[in-house]
Structures are given as structure tokens and as C-alpha cells.
Short mmCIF file of C-alpha atoms and ligand atoms in Angstrom, two decimals:
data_model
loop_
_atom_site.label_atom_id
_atom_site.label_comp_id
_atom_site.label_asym_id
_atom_site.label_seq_id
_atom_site.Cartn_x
_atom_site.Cartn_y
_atom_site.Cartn_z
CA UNK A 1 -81.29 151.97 90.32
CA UNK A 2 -79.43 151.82 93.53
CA UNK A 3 -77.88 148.88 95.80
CA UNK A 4 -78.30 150.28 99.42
CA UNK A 5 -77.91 147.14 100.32
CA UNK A 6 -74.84 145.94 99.18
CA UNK A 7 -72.80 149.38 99.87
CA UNK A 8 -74.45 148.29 103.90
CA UNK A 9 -72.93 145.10 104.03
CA UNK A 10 -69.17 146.55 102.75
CA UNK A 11 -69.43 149.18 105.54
CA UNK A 12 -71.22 147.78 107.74
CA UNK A 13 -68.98 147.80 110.48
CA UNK A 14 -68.39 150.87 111.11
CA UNK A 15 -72.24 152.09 110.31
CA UNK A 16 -73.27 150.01 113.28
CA UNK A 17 -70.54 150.84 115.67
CA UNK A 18 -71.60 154.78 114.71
CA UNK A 19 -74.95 153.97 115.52
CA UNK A 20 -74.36 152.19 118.45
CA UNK A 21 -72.65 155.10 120.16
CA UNK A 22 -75.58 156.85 119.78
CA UNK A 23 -77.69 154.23 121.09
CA UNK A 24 -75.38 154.45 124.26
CA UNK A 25 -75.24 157.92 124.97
CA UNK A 26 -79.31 158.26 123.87
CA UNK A 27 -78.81 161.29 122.71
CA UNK A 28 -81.21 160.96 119.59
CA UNK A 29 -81.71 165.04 119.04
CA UNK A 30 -78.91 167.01 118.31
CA UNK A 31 -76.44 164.71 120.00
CA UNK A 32 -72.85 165.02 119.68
CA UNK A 33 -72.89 162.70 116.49
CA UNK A 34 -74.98 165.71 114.68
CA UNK A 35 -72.04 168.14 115.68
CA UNK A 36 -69.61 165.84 114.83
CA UNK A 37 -70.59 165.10 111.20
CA UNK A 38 -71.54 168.69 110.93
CA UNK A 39 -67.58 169.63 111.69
CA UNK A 40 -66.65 166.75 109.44
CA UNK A 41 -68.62 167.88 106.40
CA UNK A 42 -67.03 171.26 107.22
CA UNK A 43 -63.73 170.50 106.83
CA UNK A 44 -64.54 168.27 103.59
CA UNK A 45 -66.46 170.69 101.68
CA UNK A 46 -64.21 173.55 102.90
CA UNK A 47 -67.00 175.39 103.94
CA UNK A 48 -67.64 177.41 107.38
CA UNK A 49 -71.30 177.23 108.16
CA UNK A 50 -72.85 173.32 107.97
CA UNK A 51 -76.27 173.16 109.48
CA UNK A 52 -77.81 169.92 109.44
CA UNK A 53 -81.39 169.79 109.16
CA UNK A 54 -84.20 167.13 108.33
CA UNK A 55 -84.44 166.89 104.50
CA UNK A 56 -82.93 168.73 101.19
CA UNK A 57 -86.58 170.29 100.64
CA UNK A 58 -86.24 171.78 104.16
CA UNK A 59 -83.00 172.81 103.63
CA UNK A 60 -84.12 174.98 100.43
CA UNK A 61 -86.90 176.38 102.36
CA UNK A 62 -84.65 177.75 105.38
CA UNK A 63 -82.14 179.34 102.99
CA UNK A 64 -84.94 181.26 101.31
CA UNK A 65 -86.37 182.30 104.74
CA UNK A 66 -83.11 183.18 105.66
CA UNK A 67 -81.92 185.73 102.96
CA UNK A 68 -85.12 187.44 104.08
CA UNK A 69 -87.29 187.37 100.34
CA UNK A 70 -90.15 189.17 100.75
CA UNK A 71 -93.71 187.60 98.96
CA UNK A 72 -93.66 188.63 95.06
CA UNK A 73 -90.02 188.80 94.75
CA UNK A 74 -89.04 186.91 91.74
CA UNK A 75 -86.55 183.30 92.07
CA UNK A 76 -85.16 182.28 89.13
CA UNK A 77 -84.55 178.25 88.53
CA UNK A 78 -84.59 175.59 86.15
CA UNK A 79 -87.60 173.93 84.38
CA UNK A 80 -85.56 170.74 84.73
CA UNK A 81 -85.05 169.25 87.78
CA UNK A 82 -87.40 168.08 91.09
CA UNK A 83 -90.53 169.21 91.74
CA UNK A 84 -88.88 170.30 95.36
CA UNK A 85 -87.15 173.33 94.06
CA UNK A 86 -90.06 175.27 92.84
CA UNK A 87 -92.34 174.07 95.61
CA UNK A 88 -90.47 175.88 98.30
CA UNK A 89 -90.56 179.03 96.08
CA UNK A 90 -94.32 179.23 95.87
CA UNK A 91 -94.86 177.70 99.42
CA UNK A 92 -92.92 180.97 100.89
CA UNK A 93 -95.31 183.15 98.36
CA UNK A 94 -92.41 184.21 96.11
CA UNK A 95 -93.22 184.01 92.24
CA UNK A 96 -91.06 181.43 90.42
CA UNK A 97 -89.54 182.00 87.25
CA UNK A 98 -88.75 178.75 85.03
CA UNK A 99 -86.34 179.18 82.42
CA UNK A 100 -84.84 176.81 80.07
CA UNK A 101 -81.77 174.43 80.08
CA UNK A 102 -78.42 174.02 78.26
CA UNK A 103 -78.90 170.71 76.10
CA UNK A 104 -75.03 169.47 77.14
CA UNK A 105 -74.77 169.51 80.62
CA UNK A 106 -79.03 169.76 81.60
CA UNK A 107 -78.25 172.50 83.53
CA UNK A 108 -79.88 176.18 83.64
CA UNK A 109 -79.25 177.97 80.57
CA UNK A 110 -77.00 181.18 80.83
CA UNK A 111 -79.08 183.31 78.42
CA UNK A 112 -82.22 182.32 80.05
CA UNK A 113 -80.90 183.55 83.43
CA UNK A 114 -80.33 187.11 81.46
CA UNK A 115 -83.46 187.46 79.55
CA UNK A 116 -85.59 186.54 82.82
CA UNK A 117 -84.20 188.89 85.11
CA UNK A 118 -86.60 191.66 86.26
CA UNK A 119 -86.54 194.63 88.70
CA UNK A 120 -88.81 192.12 90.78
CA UNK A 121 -85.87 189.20 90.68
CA UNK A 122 -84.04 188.71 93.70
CA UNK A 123 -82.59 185.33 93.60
CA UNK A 124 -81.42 182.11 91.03
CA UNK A 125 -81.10 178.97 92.28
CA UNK A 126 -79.45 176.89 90.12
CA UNK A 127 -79.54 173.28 89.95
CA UNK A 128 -76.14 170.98 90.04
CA UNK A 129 -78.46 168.29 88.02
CA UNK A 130 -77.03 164.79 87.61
CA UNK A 131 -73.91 165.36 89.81
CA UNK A 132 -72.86 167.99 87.56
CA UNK A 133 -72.18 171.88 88.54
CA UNK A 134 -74.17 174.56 86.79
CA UNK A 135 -71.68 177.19 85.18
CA UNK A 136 -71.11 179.08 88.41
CA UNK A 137 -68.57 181.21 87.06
CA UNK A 138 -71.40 183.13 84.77
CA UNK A 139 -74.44 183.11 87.66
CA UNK A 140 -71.83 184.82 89.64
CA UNK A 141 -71.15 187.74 87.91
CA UNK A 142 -75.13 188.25 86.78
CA UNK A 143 -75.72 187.53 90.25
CA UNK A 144 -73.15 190.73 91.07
CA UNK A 145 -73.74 193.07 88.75
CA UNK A 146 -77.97 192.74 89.36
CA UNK A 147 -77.71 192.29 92.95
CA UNK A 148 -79.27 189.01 93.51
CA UNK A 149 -78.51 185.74 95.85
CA UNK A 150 -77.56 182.55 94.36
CA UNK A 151 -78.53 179.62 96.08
CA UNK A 152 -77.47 176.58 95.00
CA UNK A 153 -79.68 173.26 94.95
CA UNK A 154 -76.75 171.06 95.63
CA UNK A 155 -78.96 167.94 96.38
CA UNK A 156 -77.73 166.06 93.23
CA UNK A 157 -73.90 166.87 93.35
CA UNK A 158 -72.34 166.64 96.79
CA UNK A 159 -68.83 165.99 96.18
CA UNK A 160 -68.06 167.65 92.74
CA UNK A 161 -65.41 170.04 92.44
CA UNK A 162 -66.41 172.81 90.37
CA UNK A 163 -63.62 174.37 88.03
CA UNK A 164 -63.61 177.18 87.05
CA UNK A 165 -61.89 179.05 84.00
CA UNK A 166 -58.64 179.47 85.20
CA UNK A 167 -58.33 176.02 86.40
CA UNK A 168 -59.47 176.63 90.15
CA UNK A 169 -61.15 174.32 91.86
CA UNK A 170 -64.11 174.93 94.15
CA UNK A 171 -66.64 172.22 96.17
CA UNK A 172 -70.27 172.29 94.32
CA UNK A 173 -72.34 174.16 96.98
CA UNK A 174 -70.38 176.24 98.76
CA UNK A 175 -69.79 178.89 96.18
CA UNK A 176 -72.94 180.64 95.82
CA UNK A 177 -74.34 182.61 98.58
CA UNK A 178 -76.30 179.69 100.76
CA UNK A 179 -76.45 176.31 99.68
CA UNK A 180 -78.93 173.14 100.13
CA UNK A 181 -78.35 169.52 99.64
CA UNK A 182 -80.37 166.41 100.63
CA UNK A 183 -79.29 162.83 102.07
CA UNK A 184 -82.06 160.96 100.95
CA UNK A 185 -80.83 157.39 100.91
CA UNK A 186 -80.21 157.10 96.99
CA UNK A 187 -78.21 160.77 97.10
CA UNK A 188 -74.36 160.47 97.02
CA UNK A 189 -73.78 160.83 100.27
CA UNK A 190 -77.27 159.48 101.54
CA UNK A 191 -78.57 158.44 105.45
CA UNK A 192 -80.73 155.66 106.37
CA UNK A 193 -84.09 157.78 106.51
CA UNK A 194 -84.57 161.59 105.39
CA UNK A 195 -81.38 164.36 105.86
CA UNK A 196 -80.45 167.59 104.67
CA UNK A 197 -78.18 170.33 105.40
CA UNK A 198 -77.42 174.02 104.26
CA UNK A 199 -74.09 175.16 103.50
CA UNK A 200 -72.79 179.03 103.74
CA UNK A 201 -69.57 181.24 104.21
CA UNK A 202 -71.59 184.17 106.00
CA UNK A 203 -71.26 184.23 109.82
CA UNK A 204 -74.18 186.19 110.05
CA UNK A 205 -76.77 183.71 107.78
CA UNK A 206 -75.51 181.03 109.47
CA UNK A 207 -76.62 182.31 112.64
CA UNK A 208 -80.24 183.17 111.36
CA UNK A 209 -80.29 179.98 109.85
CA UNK A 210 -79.14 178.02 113.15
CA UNK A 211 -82.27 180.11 114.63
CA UNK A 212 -85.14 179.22 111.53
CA UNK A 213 -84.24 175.24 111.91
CA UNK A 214 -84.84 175.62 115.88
CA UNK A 215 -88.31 177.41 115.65
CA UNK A 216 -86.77 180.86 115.63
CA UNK A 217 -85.12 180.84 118.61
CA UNK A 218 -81.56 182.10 119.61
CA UNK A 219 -82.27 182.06 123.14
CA UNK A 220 -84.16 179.33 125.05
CA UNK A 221 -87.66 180.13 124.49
CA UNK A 222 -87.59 183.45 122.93
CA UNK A 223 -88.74 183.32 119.34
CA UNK A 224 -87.52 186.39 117.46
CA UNK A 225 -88.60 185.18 114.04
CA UNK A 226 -91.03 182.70 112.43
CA UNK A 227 -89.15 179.34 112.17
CA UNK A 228 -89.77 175.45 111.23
CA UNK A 229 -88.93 172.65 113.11
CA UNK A 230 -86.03 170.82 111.14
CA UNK A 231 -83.68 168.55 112.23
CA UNK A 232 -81.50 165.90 111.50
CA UNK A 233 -81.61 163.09 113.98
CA UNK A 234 -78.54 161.84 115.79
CA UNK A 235 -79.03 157.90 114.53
CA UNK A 236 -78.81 159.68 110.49
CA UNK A 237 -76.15 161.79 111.65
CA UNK A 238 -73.72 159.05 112.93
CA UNK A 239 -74.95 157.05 109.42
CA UNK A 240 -73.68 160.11 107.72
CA UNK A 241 -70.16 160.43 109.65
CA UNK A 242 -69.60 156.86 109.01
CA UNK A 243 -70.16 157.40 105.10
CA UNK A 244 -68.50 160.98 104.80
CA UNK A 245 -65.05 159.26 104.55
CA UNK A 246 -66.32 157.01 101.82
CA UNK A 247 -67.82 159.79 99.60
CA UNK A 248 -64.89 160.09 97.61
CA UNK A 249 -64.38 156.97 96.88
CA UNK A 250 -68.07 156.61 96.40
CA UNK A 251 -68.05 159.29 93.73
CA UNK A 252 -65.25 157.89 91.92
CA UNK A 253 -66.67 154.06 91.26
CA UNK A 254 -69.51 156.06 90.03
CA UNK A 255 -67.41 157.61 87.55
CA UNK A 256 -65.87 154.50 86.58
CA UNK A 257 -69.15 153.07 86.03
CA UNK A 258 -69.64 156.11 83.75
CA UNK A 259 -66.65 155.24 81.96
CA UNK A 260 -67.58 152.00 81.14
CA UNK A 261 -71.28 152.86 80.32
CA UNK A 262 -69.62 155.66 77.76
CA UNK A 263 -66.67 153.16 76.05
CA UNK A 264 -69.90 150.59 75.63
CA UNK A 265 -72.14 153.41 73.51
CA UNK A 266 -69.08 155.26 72.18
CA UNK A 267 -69.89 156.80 68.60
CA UNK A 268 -73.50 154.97 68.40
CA UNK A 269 -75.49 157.51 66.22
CA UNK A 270 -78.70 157.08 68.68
CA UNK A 271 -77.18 157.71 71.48
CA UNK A 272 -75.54 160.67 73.17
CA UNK A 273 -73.21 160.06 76.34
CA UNK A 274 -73.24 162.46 79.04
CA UNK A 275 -71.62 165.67 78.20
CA UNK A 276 -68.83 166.75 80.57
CA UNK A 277 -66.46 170.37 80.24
CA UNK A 278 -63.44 170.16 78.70
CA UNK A 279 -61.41 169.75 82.52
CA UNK A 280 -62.22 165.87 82.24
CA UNK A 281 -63.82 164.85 78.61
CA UNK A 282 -62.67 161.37 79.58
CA UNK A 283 -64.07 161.41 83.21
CA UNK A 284 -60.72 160.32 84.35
CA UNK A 285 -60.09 159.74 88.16
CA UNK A 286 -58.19 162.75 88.68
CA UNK A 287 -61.29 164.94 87.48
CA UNK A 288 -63.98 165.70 89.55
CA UNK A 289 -66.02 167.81 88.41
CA UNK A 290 -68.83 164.70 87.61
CA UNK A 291 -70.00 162.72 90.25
CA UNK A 292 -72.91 161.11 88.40
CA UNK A 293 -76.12 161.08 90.67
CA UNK A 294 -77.26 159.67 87.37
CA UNK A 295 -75.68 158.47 84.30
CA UNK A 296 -78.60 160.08 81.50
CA UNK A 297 -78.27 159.12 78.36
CA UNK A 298 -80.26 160.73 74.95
CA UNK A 299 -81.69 158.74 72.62
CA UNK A 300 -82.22 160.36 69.18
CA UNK A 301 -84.75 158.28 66.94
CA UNK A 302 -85.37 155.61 69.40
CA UNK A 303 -88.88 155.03 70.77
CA UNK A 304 -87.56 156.11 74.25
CA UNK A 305 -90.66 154.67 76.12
CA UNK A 306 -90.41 151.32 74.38
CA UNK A 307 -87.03 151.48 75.23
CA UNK A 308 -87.87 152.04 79.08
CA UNK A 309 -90.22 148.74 79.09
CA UNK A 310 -87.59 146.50 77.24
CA UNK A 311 -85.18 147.19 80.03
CA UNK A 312 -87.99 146.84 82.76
CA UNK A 313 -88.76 143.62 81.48
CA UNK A 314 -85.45 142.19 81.48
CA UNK A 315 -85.24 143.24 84.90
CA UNK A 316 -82.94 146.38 84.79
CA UNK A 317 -84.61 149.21 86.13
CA UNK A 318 -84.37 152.73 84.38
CA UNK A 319 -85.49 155.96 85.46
CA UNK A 320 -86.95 159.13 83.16
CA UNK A 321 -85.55 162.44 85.32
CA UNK A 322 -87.76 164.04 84.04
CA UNK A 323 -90.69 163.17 82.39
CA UNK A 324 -92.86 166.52 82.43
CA UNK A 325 -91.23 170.28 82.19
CA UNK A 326 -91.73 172.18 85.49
CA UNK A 327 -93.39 174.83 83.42
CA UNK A 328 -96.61 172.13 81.95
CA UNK A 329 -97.06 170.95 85.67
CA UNK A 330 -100.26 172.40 87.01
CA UNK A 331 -99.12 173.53 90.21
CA UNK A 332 -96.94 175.53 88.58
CA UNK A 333 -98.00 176.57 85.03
CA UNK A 334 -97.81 180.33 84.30
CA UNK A 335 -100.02 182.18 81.70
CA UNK A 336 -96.74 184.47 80.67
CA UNK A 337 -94.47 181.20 79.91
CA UNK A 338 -93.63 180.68 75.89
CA UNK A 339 -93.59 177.47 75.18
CA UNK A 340 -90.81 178.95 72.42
CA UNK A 341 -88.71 179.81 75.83
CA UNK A 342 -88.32 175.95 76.43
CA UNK A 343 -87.10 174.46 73.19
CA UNK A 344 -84.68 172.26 75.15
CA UNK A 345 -86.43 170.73 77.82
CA UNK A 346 -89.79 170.05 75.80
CA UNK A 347 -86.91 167.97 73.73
CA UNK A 348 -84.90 166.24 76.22
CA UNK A 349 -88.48 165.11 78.28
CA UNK A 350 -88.52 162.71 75.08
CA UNK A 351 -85.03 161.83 74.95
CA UNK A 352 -83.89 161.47 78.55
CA UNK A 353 -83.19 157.88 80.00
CA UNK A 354 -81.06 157.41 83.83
CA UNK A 355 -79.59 153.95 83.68
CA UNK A 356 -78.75 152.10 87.02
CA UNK A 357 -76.22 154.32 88.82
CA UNK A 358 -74.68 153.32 91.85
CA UNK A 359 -71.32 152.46 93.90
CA UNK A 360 -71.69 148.73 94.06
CA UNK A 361 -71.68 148.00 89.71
CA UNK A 362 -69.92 145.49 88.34
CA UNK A 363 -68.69 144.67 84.92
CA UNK A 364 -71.23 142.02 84.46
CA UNK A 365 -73.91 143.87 85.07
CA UNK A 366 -72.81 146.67 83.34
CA UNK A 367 -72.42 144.92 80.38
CA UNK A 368 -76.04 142.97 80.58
CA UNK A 369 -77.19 146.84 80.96
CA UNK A 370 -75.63 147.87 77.85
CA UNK A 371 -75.87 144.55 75.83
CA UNK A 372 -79.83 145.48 76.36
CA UNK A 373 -79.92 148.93 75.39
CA UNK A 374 -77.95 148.08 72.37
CA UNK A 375 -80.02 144.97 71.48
CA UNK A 376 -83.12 147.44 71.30
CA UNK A 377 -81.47 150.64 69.55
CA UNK A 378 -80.04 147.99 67.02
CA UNK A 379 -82.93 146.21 66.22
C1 PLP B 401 -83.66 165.03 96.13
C2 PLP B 401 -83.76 166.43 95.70
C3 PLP B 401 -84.34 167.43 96.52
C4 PLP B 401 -85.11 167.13 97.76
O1 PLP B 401 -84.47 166.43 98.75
P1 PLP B 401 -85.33 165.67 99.89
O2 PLP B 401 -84.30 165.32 100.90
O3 PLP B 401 -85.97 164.50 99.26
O4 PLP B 401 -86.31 166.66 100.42
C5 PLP B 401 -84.29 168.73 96.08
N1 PLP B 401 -83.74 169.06 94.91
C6 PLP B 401 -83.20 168.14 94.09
C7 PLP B 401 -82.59 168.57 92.79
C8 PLP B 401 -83.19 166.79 94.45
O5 PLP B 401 -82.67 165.89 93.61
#
């Protein structure tokens, strides 16, 4: 699905010269590198709080424990994405609250948001699935006029510019109230090991959040509040800073890629192509607002599972994100759910097929990719 190994060798350079300089100075926890590429990823996302910590399901976590939810208060999210975002909802003892997604863009569905919204709700964390932005604009205002956080589970969409109806543009992640992403090696903008960070424009979060990551403490030894220990060493760090400068480029071959996958499928009456808005229908390179974590494809009539093994055994490897609704898995399986309340994710679970997604694709192998799916679909 991804080749690690390949985007290594074209940077590899620089990777190892960032890494050595950590090597010299040996200052593997929160070394100068972390600060660095915290500063960095700053001034890219044009954001004013980055705090680096050990992984994206960490990073969740913290935000929650920093907005100060109390056990029983209700967190909205989608039924549609990693296990990871609901997990740190029940782990802290709040209730989660899966609602349904929009079939276009796989993201959590407006309406849903609305009609799940109790006195008990404090919080929605929406999900930038695939590398795409959830409609911000609209969680926003609900969030405003009920008095709730948004935090946004930016794991999947580092890089994407959200736009928003009057044509402004706005990084994914640092528009809701406290953000989380991961740099799990396949992410976007992905480390060498396990990385996360939070992301927030409040001086005043930030600082409790600097304090949670650190085991509560502000001052040497003093522990005002429960914390964790999560951090993101100073070798992943310097990875990171060496990468950051690549990420745009990074997200644009991936939209290329995209392109190419799309022009290959165009019009086929099995197959739907990722759905973008209106700003960039084409996913030209000017638009953003895509940065395909994956490139998911539905297949309508098509024995999707079959279709999974014919590409496994000519080699290509395809993913199913994902395979069972949030809301059927028995960790998290509520009495009060209707399965009537999740019409579209009980259909895409079927439908839903990732094909190899990556910066290092080339036209040959994009075209034995599609030359496959089409030889099965057609048959
Ligand atoms: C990858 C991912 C996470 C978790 O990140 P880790 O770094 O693996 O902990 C959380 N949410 C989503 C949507 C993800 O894709």
C-alpha cells in the first residue's frame, strides 16, 4: 500500500544528516530537533500551539483530558473511521456517540451531528477521513450555538487546506478547538517509528496540554494534575523536520496518482471515484483540499471481496478501511443505536476498496493496478 522504502532512498540524505545531529548532540528526549520541528510545523500549518507527543492515539487522549470532560459527558464522532477515536472516548469514561456518514466524502454526516446532540453532549470530533476535511464550516456553528468543543482527528489529512464557502482557505486541523494527528510511518507526513502531535490556537490549552504530555507537571516535580507520559523522541523528530519540507510535494504526487486512478475508471457504471467539493472536482494541483491518505473506491454490483483476492493474488495489495461499523464492534456496541441511524456505513462496509496510495507511483504500476480492477469488474 505504501513504498517507505523508496520515498527513503530519494531523501535519504538529508534524513540521515537530521538524524545524525541528533546522534551528536545525544539529546534523544526532547532535544532541540523536537523544538525545532515543532516551530516548523507551526509556521506550516499556521497554527500557534504544536505539541509533539508519542502517537496520534495519545494525542486524542491529551486533548480530551485537556478541555477538562468530565465522565458521562457525551462525544460525538463517526461510525467510520479507526478504532482509535472511540477508544480514547471510553478509556477517559466519557460515553461515545456514533453517528452516521455522508456517502460522498465518508465523512460525519451533518444531520447526524444535529439529531445526536443532547444536554449531556459536550464535544464532536470529527474525522478528516481519507485526506479529506469534514464540512467544518457546519460543525462550527452547531458547535457555537450548543456550546460544545470540536476536536478534530486530523490523523488522516495533514496537509489539506480546508475551504470554506466563501472561498477561504484554512489548514485541516487547526480550525476546530484542539486538534490531533498521528505520524505513523504510512500517514502523510509519517516518522520512522510511532509520532503524534496536537494542534491549538488557545494559549491557555496549550499550556495544560504542555503539562498532561509531561506527567502533569508545570514545574519540576510538582504534579498539579493527572498526566501521561507522551513524547515524541528526538531521532522521529529530526525524521519529521527532514520530511516537513517535502509534505507538499508529497501530497500533490498523491493527487496526481488520484488523477490518474480517476481518468482510468472514469464513467465505469461499477465504480464510483472519490468524491471531492466543487473547489477542485478535477483534483487539479492548485486545489488542496484532497490529500488522499487513501484513494477508496465503491464498487456497486461487484463481489467486493472477490475483488480484494484477485488483486492480492496478482500481487497488488488493497486495503478495506473499514470493514466493520464502529457501532457492531463489541467494545463499543450500544443497546440505544438504530441500526436505521446507519444506512450509509452498513452500505459502504460492502462497497469500500483503498487501492495502493503512496508518493513513489508510477504510471506502470498504476496502470497494472487498474488494468486488474478492470479485468475483474469486466468479466
Ligand atoms: C492512524 C490513526 C489514528 C491513530 O494514530 P496512531 O499514531 O497509530 O496512534 C487515529 N485516528 C485515525 C483516523 C487514524 O487514521
Amino acid at each position: 500500500m505504501v513504498d517507505l522504502k523508496g520515498q527513503y532512498k530519494s531523501i535519504k540524505n538529508t534524513v540521515d544528516h537530521s538524524i545524525q545531529e541528533v546522534l551528536n548532540t545525544s539529546a534523544y528526549i526532547n532535544g532541540p530537533k523536537v523544538h525545532q520541528f515543532q516551530k516548523n510545523l507551526e509556521n506550516y500549518l499556521g497554527v500557534k500551539h504544536v505539541i509533539p507527543c508519542a502517537n496520534g492515539t495519545d494525542a486524542l487522549q491529551i486533548a480530551m483530558m485537556g478541555l477538562g470532560l468530565n465522565p458521562g459527558d457525551e462525544v460525538i464522532t463517526s461510525d467510520f473511521t479507526f478504532a482509535a477515536t472511540v477508544e480514547v472516548i471510553a478509556l477517559l469514561n466519557l460515553t461515545p456517540v456514533l453517528v452516521d456518514v455522508d456517502p460522498n466524502d465518508f465523512n460525519i454526516d451533518i444531520e447526524a451531528v444535529k439529531k445526536a446532540i443532547t444536554p449531556k453532549t459536550k464535544a464532536i470530533i470529527p474525522v478528516h477521513l481519507f485526506g479529506q476535511c469534514a464540512n467544518m464550516e457546519a460543525l462550527m456553528k452547531i458547535a457555537e450555538a450548543h456550546n460544545l468543543y470540536v476536536i478534530e482527528d486530523n490523523a488522516q489529512g495533514i496537509g489539506a487546506d480546508y475551504i470554506y464557502s466563501n472561498g477561504k482557505k484554512q489548514k485541516s486541523g487547526t480550525i476546530g478547538h484542539v486538534a490531533s494527528t498521528s505520524f505513523f510511518p504510512s500517514k502523510n507526513l509519517g516518522c520512522y517509528g510511532d509520532g503524534g502531535a496536537i494542534f491549538t490556537n488557545d494559549d491557555d490549552l496549550a499550556h495544560t496540554l504542555r503539562g498532561i504530555v509531561n506527567h502533569g507537571m508545570y514545574k519540576r516535580y510538582h504534579h498539579d494534575v493527572v498526566g501521561v507520559n507522551s513524547r515524541l523522541d528526538s531521532i522521529q523528530a529530526a525524521v519529521l523536520d527532514a520530511k516537513l519540507p517535502h509534505l507538499d510535494a508529497y501530497n500533490k504526487a498523491r493527487r496526481s496518482a488520484a488523477r490518474k486512478y480517476n481518468k482510468a475508471f472514469a464513467n465505469h457504471p461499477k465504480i464510483e471515484t472519490p468524491k471531492t467539493g466543487t473547489c477542485c472536482e478535477d483534483y487539479s494541483d492548485s486545489c488542496n483540499c484532497h490529500v488522499f491518505h487513501q484513494y477508496t473506491l465503491k464498487v456497486k454490483g461487484v463481489d467486493r471481496d472477490a475483488l480484494v483476492k484477485h488483486l492480492n493474488d496478482n500481487a497488488i495489495p488493497c486495503g478495506v478501511y473499514y470493514p466493520i461499523p464502529l457501532h457492531k464492534q463489541k467494545a463499543y456496541t450500544n443497546s440505544s443505536y438504530q441500526e436505521a441511524d446507519f444506512k450509509v456505513t452498513n452500505q459502504l462496509i460492502k462497497e469500500v476498496i483503498s487501492l495502493p496510495m503512496h508518493t513513489e507511483l508510477d504510471d506502470e504500476q498504476i496502470a497494472f493496478i487498474t488494468n486488474k480492477v478492470l479485468e475483474f469488474i469486466n468479466e
